Amino acid sequence: MTLTIAVLIPAHNEEATIGELVRACLDQPYPVEQLIVVADSCTDRTAEVARQAGATLVLETTHKDKAANQNEALPYITADVIVGFDGDSRPEPDCIGLMVADLERGYDATCSSILPLQETGFFIEARRFAYSLGSQWWRICQRTVGRLQVLTGASYAFRTNVVRAVGGFPGGLISADMDITWKLHEGGYKTWYTHKAFTLTIDPQTWAEYKAQMPRWAAGYFQNVARYRRLMLNWRSLLTVGTAMFDLVMLWWWVVVVVYNLATWQHLSMFRYMGYWFAGHTALTLYLVSRVVGWKKAALGFAPYTILNFYNKWLYTRSMFREWLLGRHYAAWTGRTGRKTVITPMSAPRRKALALIGALTGSAVAVAGGRIGSTSLWAAGAIAAVAIPLSMIRLRGNGKRRASAPTLPAQTGANTRTIPITIDAPDAVATLRLAKTAPPEDVATLQLPVVKLLDPDTETTLQTALGRR
């Protein structure tokens, strides 16, 4: 126990769980030198409960951003290691000690395994199966290669000097934990995965909660790959991300092949071999999961996991096209912070480029179809040449899912100026009218109240100043 540790807990309205989390950290066999809770935009007793439970420092902020809250606490940390937990998590005994032991072996960062805190439920069983399979297969493979895709933000341990060396916790992307992971890869730091350490966390229990969280994870994945695309030139990164992309593509290829063969009634013998493959795959995954949660939980989770896997793959496929092809970025999610889901609009240059590419590609296919005498190919190309450019025409939306920027119209009168401002209420528009009168001699500028825009990544403060005449 040569390394000192500081536990860092960013929390938002975690009154129900923060006390138990703080006590669980302080009860760990490994001594905790500092325990800092950052209560962000809380409307409940999170800060008060954290103090009563024994937190050494509680910071109250209004960032509404996990990375910003962790950076808020960074100047106060004097320990060698930062151990972070989500506010709705609870580490198992020896979790901190096991992670720190790996750092003492020479690694710069690690994370623990995750399991749901809840006992049962369709989505809970699916998540438990996925987490267990990952701890016995995906993460072990990534650790061996030296390129973990994500050091889970629910339970991690970073050397403090390493976090400061990379400029703190990076922000700007929808998935902060993956961002810091690849920031460490970019800096050449050594990451690890402590698979024997476990942390329990509250997972989505309903369909509404599940479909609200998963799109954020999917979008965050492709945002991070795009930000750190230069690292893909490294064979370790290429192997890790490439296998994930291969898995994504092959699932849909498998679906297409099955549907085609059922529709045409050809090559039906393939289903026998696919049955052998499915049986072997099922036996292997059940065995791996049973090593973590036992055979009963493994059997209960297999069907929910398999069903939701198709939904998850569809989300990742949709996010890949939206983030990379359309350039529409997931900027805010419908979480417990109460913020609406915001997806940025496509830029005008990208819209024009895609329209042109679609028209040219469709025309080329139509010409090829005409030359070889294929009516269906010609029709498909002609439809694409018209439909793709038309789909790129931007229609006025209802403002609920698109980020928007303020516009300044022309002056409407001699002494007034009207400035429409988009605010968080979807259908509300605030209009500010400013009289162009000279301010008092002792006032140089007049600042309006802060108005935050819909897009959280481009939130700016609109200030209108009337200069001294």
XYZ file of N, CA and C in Angstrom, residues 24-183:
480
model
N -19.347 2.678 1.495
C -18.720 1.496 0.905
C -17.265 1.765 0.541
N -16.977 2.986 0.088
C -15.586 3.342 -0.252
C -14.726 3.449 1.009
N -15.273 4.073 2.046
C -14.513 4.243 3.281
C -14.319 2.924 4.018
N -15.184 1.949 3.776
C -15.076 0.648 4.435
C -14.152 -0.308 3.698
N -13.611 0.101 2.563
C -12.692 -0.749 1.814
C -11.426 -1.005 2.637
N -10.825 -2.198 2.508
C -9.578 -2.468 3.233
C -8.454 -1.505 2.874
N -8.444 -1.052 1.637
C -7.404 -0.096 1.224
C -7.782 1.289 1.747
N -6.876 1.961 2.460
C -7.212 3.262 3.062
C -7.461 4.350 2.022
N -8.472 5.153 2.265
C -8.827 6.265 1.395
C -8.350 7.566 2.033
N -7.460 8.272 1.333
C -6.920 9.518 1.883
C -7.884 10.682 1.679
N -8.516 10.743 0.506
C -9.479 11.793 0.197
C -10.720 11.167 -0.433
N -11.881 11.724 -0.129
C -13.104 11.303 -0.791
C -13.875 12.564 -1.162
N -13.892 12.848 -2.469
C -14.462 14.094 -2.971
C -15.726 13.782 -3.765
N -16.810 14.440 -3.412
C -18.065 14.323 -4.132
C -18.341 15.650 -4.827
N -18.625 15.592 -6.127
C -18.989 16.779 -6.887
C -20.484 16.686 -7.192
N -21.277 17.467 -6.485
C -22.728 17.460 -6.663
C -23.093 18.468 -7.746
N -23.483 17.955 -8.892
C -23.718 18.809 -10.060
C -25.206 19.068 -10.264
N -25.598 20.329 -10.175
C -26.969 20.751 -10.478
C -28.003 19.933 -9.708
N -27.721 19.631 -8.473
C -28.611 18.793 -7.673
C -29.784 19.604 -7.124
N -30.945 19.001 -7.182
C -32.141 19.609 -6.605
C -32.626 18.820 -5.391
N -31.820 17.860 -4.935
C -32.172 17.077 -3.756
C -31.079 17.245 -2.700
N -30.968 16.300 -1.782
C -30.040 16.410 -0.650
C -28.746 15.636 -0.914
N -28.320 15.525 -2.153
C -27.106 14.762 -2.460
C -25.898 15.283 -1.691
N -25.652 16.575 -1.734
C -24.486 17.154 -1.067
C -24.558 16.938 0.447
N -25.720 17.155 1.025
C -25.868 17.006 2.472
C -25.661 15.567 2.914
N -26.244 14.619 2.180
C -26.095 13.208 2.523
C -24.646 12.772 2.377
N -23.938 13.266 1.349
C -22.529 12.910 1.154
C -21.676 13.395 2.325
N -21.936 14.596 2.796
C -21.188 15.116 3.958
C -21.460 14.273 5.201
N -22.710 13.945 5.424
C -23.068 13.159 6.600
C -22.467 11.761 6.553
N -22.295 11.215 5.340
C -21.742 9.863 5.195
C -20.235 9.826 5.398
N -19.569 10.988 5.358
C -18.133 11.014 5.626
C -17.247 11.539 4.521
N -17.826 12.149 3.479
C -17.000 12.719 2.406
C -16.108 13.819 2.973
N -14.848 13.826 2.572
C -13.916 14.833 3.075
C -14.104 16.190 2.408
N -14.669 16.187 1.190
C -14.917 17.439 0.472
C -16.107 17.249 -0.461
N -17.034 18.199 -0.419
C -18.187 18.179 -1.313
C -18.217 19.492 -2.076
N -18.128 19.404 -3.394
C -18.181 20.580 -4.263
C -19.545 20.617 -4.946
N -20.178 21.750 -4.942
C -21.472 21.897 -5.592
C -21.298 22.757 -6.833
N -21.675 22.202 -7.996
C -21.456 22.867 -9.283
C -22.751 22.893 -10.088
N -22.676 23.547 -11.244
C -23.822 23.593 -12.172
C -23.358 23.303 -13.604
N -22.334 22.458 -13.747
C -21.756 22.190 -15.068
C -22.667 21.369 -15.970
N -23.409 20.412 -15.412
C -24.195 19.462 -16.197
C -23.309 18.713 -17.190
N -22.110 18.373 -16.745
C -21.150 17.675 -17.606
C -20.197 16.902 -16.711
N -20.033 15.602 -16.958
C -19.225 14.755 -16.087
C -17.750 15.138 -16.117
N -17.209 15.347 -17.310
C -15.791 15.694 -17.413
C -15.491 17.007 -16.696
N -16.360 17.986 -16.863
C -16.154 19.279 -16.199
C -16.196 19.131 -14.686
N -17.060 18.281 -14.182
C -17.135 18.079 -12.742
C -15.890 17.389 -12.201
N -15.364 16.426 -12.940
C -14.133 15.765 -12.500
C -12.959 16.740 -12.536
N -12.927 17.590 -13.539
C -11.860 18.595 -13.602
C -11.994 19.629 -12.495
N -13.227 19.886 -12.054
C -13.455 20.817 -10.945
C -12.763 20.327 -9.676
N -12.744 19.007 -9.485
C -12.141 18.433 -8.277
C -10.639 18.223 -8.400
N -10.126 18.223 -9.625
C -8.720 17.879 -9.859
C -7.735 18.749 -9.060
N -7.925 20.059 -8.950
C -6.960 20.868 -8.180
C -6.905 20.518 -6.694
N -7.953 19.905 -6.165
C -7.996 19.577 -4.736
C -7.359 18.234 -4.420
N -7.060 17.451 -5.449
C -6.553 16.097 -5.234
C -5.049 16.115 -5.012
N -4.623 15.554 -3.891
C -3.200 15.476 -3.553
C -2.695 14.039 -3.542
N -3.583 13.064 -3.695
C -3.211 11.650 -3.646
C -2.547 11.213 -4.948
N -1.918 10.052 -4.910
C -1.220 9.510 -6.082
C -2.172 8.977 -7.144
N -3.326 8.469 -6.711
C -4.244 7.779 -7.610
C -5.650 8.360 -7.445
N -6.337 8.523 -8.586
C -7.748 8.916 -8.576
C -8.576 7.669 -8.853
N -9.416 7.307 -7.909
C -10.346 6.196 -8.083
C -11.735 6.799 -8.233
N -12.360 6.564 -9.372
C -13.651 7.187 -9.656
C -14.800 6.196 -9.679
N -15.935 6.635 -9.144
C -17.164 5.845 -9.198
C -18.316 6.752 -9.599
N -19.280 6.185 -10.331
C -20.521 6.907 -10.595
C -21.335 6.994 -9.307
N -22.173 8.017 -9.238
C -22.933 8.242 -8.014
C -23.957 7.176 -7.704
N -24.304 6.350 -8.678
C -25.287 5.291 -8.453
C -24.633 3.918 -8.422
N -23.351 3.873 -8.070
C -22.607 2.612 -8.047
C -22.219 2.246 -6.616
N -21.686 1.026 -6.477
C -21.204 0.566 -5.172
C -20.105 -0.466 -5.386
N -18.890 -0.181 -4.946
C -17.797 -1.144 -5.135
C -17.914 -2.320 -4.177
N -17.577 -3.490 -4.677
C -17.501 -4.667 -3.831
C -16.235 -4.599 -2.976
N -16.200 -5.328 -1.847
C -14.995 -5.330 -1.010
C -13.749 -5.709 -1.821
N -12.660 -5.014 -1.537
C -11.363 -5.222 -2.207
C -11.318 -4.667 -3.624
N -12.380 -4.025 -4.103
C -12.364 -3.479 -5.463
C -11.243 -2.451 -5.623
N -11.171 -1.500 -4.696
C -10.143 -0.458 -4.792
C -8.755 -1.065 -4.671
N -8.557 -1.958 -3.716
C -7.246 -2.569 -3.515
C -6.763 -3.339 -4.721
N -7.675 -4.064 -5.391
C -7.292 -4.837 -6.569
C -6.880 -3.924 -7.723
N -7.617 -2.824 -7.916
C -7.255 -1.902 -8.998
C -5.924 -1.212 -8.713
N -5.728 -0.778 -7.483
C -4.477 -0.095 -7.135
C -3.295 -1.052 -7.238
N -3.514 -2.321 -6.927
C -2.438 -3.317 -7.045
C -1.926 -3.403 -8.471
N -2.831 -3.298 -9.449
C -2.401 -3.326 -10.849
C -1.628 -2.063 -11.214
N -2.001 -0.923 -10.639
C -1.225 0.300 -10.887
C 0.167 0.188 -10.283
N 0.280 -0.465 -9.148
C 1.595 -0.651 -8.520
C 2.479 -1.576 -9.344
N 1.860 -2.371 -10.223
C 2.627 -3.240 -11.115
C 3.180 -2.476 -12.311
N 2.850 -1.198 -12.427
C 3.431 -0.380 -13.484
C 2.453 0.187 -14.480
N 1.159 -0.098 -14.325
C 0.162 0.429 -15.258
C -0.271 1.835 -14.832
N -0.717 2.599 -15.812
C -1.111 3.983 -15.554
C -2.606 4.144 -15.290
N -3.416 3.200 -15.747
C -4.859 3.297 -15.571
C -5.475 1.910 -15.690
N -6.569 1.706 -14.989
C -7.289 0.445 -15.064
C -8.743 0.691 -14.703
N -9.558 -0.332 -14.841
C -10.960 -0.259 -14.427
C -11.385 -1.631 -13.937
N -12.499 -1.676 -13.239
C -12.991 -2.938 -12.701
C -14.058 -3.529 -13.604
N -14.527 -4.700 -13.267
C -15.683 -5.295 -13.917
C -16.951 -4.653 -13.360
N -18.032 -4.717 -14.136
C -19.301 -4.106 -13.752
C -20.398 -5.174 -13.784
N -21.297 -5.107 -12.819
C -22.497 -5.928 -12.801
C -23.670 -5.062 -12.348
N -24.897 -5.396 -12.756
C -26.051 -4.606 -12.313
C -26.269 -4.726 -10.811
N -26.683 -3.635 -10.198
C -26.996 -3.637 -8.775
C -28.344 -4.309 -8.515
N -29.269 -4.178 -9.481
C -30.578 -4.804 -9.326
C -30.466 -6.318 -9.500
N -31.442 -7.029 -8.933
C -31.391 -8.483 -8.937
C -31.958 -9.104 -10.210
N -33.117 -8.620 -10.660
C -33.776 -9.306 -11.762
C -34.536 -8.326 -12.641
N -35.006 -8.825 -13.792
C -35.695 -8.001 -14.779
C -35.150 -8.313 -16.158
N -35.951 -8.140 -17.199
C -35.541 -8.475 -18.560
C -34.259 -7.746 -18.950
N -34.234 -6.432 -18.759
C -33.071 -5.648 -19.165
C -31.892 -5.887 -18.220
N -32.185 -6.145 -16.960
C -31.114 -6.422 -15.993
C -30.427 -7.733 -16.325
N -31.203 -8.755 -16.655
C -30.607 -10.045 -17.014
C -29.761 -9.918 -18.281
N -30.242 -9.131 -19.239
C -29.481 -8.941 -20.482
C -28.166 -8.222 -20.196
N -28.224 -7.189 -19.369
C -26.998 -6.447 -19.052
C -26.022 -7.319 -18.254
N -26.555 -8.084 -17.316
C -25.678 -8.951 -16.523
C -24.958 -9.943 -17.433
N -25.666 -10.492 -18.400
C -25.060 -11.432 -19.342
C -23.981 -10.732 -20.161
N -24.281 -9.535 -20.667
C -23.325 -8.803 -21.499
C -22.081 -8.415 -20.700
N -22.277 -7.901 -19.497
C -21.133 -7.525 -18.659
C -20.250 -8.736 -18.353
N -20.880 -9.857 -18.013
C -20.122 -11.058 -17.654
C -19.358 -11.605 -18.848
N -20.021 -11.621 -20.014
C -19.344 -12.096 -21.215
C -18.168 -11.185 -21.566
N -18.364 -9.878 -21.411
C -17.278 -8.947 -21.685
C -16.093 -9.142 -20.754
N -16.374 -9.412 -19.493
C -15.283 -9.586 -18.524
C -14.481 -10.851 -18.765
N -15.085 -11.835 -19.457
C -14.392 -13.092 -19.718
C -13.882 -13.215 -21.151
N -14.259 -12.265 -22.015
C -13.856 -12.410 -23.414
C -13.395 -11.102 -24.029
N -14.340 -10.156 -24.297
C -13.988 -8.954 -25.039
C -12.883 -8.162 -24.347
N -13.090 -7.866 -23.072
C -12.117 -7.024 -22.377
C -10.780 -7.735 -22.166
N -10.850 -9.036 -21.961
C -9.600 -9.795 -21.813
C -8.798 -9.732 -23.109
N -9.489 -9.880 -24.248
C -8.804 -9.798 -25.546
C -8.217 -8.405 -25.758
N -8.986 -7.377 -25.459
C -8.507 -6.003 -25.629
C -7.328 -5.720 -24.705
N -7.400 -6.222 -23.489
C -6.292 -6.037 -22.549
C -5.028 -6.707 -23.060
N -5.182 -7.894 -23.630
C -4.024 -8.618 -24.156
C -3.370 -7.848 -25.301
N -4.204 -7.254 -26.154
C -3.689 -6.473 -27.281
C -3.095 -5.153 -26.815
N -3.582 -4.647 -25.685
C -3.099 -3.362 -25.184
C -3.917 -2.187 -25.653
N -5.194 -2.435 -26.017
C -6.059 -1.356 -26.495
C -7.486 -1.561 -25.973
N -7.707 -1.272 -24.705
C -9.064 -1.298 -24.190
C -9.882 -0.234 -24.895
N -11.094 -0.587 -25.314
C -11.937 0.399 -25.979
C -12.452 1.439 -25.001
N -12.695 1.025 -23.761
C -13.184 1.989 -22.777
C -12.812 1.528 -21.373
N -12.252 2.453 -20.605
C -12.077 2.275 -19.161
C -13.361 2.804 -18.531
N -14.217 1.901 -18.099
C -15.551 2.286 -17.694
C -15.546 3.392 -16.646
N -16.362 4.414 -16.892
C -16.433 5.541 -15.981
C -17.126 5.222 -14.681
N -17.808 4.065 -14.604
C -18.492 3.692 -13.367
C -17.525 3.244 -12.296
N -16.312 2.803 -12.687
C -15.331 2.320 -11.710
C -13.954 2.261 -12.357
N -13.107 3.224 -12.058
C -11.780 3.289 -12.669
C -10.737 3.725 -11.643
N -9.474 3.563 -12.019
C -8.345 4.038 -11.209
C -7.285 4.578 -12.148
N -6.972 5.878 -12.031
C -5.958 6.532 -12.860
C -4.880 7.129 -11.965
N -3.664 7.075 -12.424
C -2.610 7.820 -11.734
C -2.893 9.319 -11.899
N -2.816 10.045 -10.814
C -3.165 11.471 -10.836
C -2.267 12.261 -11.765
N -0.962 11.977 -11.743
C -0.044 12.732 -12.599
C -0.294 12.467 -14.083
N -0.820 11.290 -14.407
C -1.134 10.964 -15.804
C -2.344 11.773 -16.271
N -3.358 11.869 -15.427
C -4.537 12.662 -15.776
C -4.141 14.117 -15.997
N -3.289 14.638 -15.129
C -2.848 16.032 -15.291
C -1.975 16.181 -16.536
N -1.202 15.144 -16.863
C -0.312 15.227 -18.021
C -1.078 15.320 -19.331
N -2.258 14.717 -19.405
C -3.046 14.767 -20.636
C -4.025 15.943 -20.638
N -3.880 16.833 -19.652
C -4.711 18.030 -19.624
C -6.018 17.878 -18.891
N -6.117 16.862 -18.019
C -7.357 16.629 -17.297
C -8.293 15.722 -18.079
N -9.513 15.632 -17.607
C -10.512 14.794 -18.260
C -11.049 15.530 -19.485
N -10.877 14.969 -20.683
C -11.327 15.669 -21.895
C -12.841 15.731 -21.972
N -13.350 16.783 -22.578
C -14.789 16.948 -22.739
C -15.136 17.222 -24.190
N -16.414 17.433 -24.429
C -16.862 17.757 -25.779
C -17.545 16.623 -26.500
N -17.326 15.372 -26.039
C -17.983 14.228 -26.657
C -19.060 13.693 -25.727
N -19.971 12.930 -26.266
C -21.101 12.452 -25.492
C -20.703 11.333 -24.534
N -19.567 10.684 -24.773
C -19.100 9.584 -23.927
C -17.742 9.953 -23.341
N -17.746 10.444 -22.093
C -16.529 10.969 -21.482
C -15.541 9.869 -21.115
N -16.023 8.696 -20.667
C -15.094 7.654 -20.234
C -14.296 7.073 -21.398
N -14.920 6.921 -22.561
C -14.172 6.445 -23.725
C -13.190 7.506 -24.212
N -13.563 8.759 -24.058
C -12.701 9.866 -24.472
C -11.384 9.844 -23.695
N -11.438 9.734 -22.381
C -10.222 9.724 -21.579
C -9.406 8.455 -21.846
N -10.093 7.345 -22.153
C -9.368 6.103 -22.466
C -8.476 6.279 -23.681
N -9.040 6.822 -24.768
C -8.255 6.983 -25.984
C -7.267 8.144 -25.874
N -7.543 9.075 -24.984
C -6.562 10.129 -24.707
C -5.307 9.519 -24.090
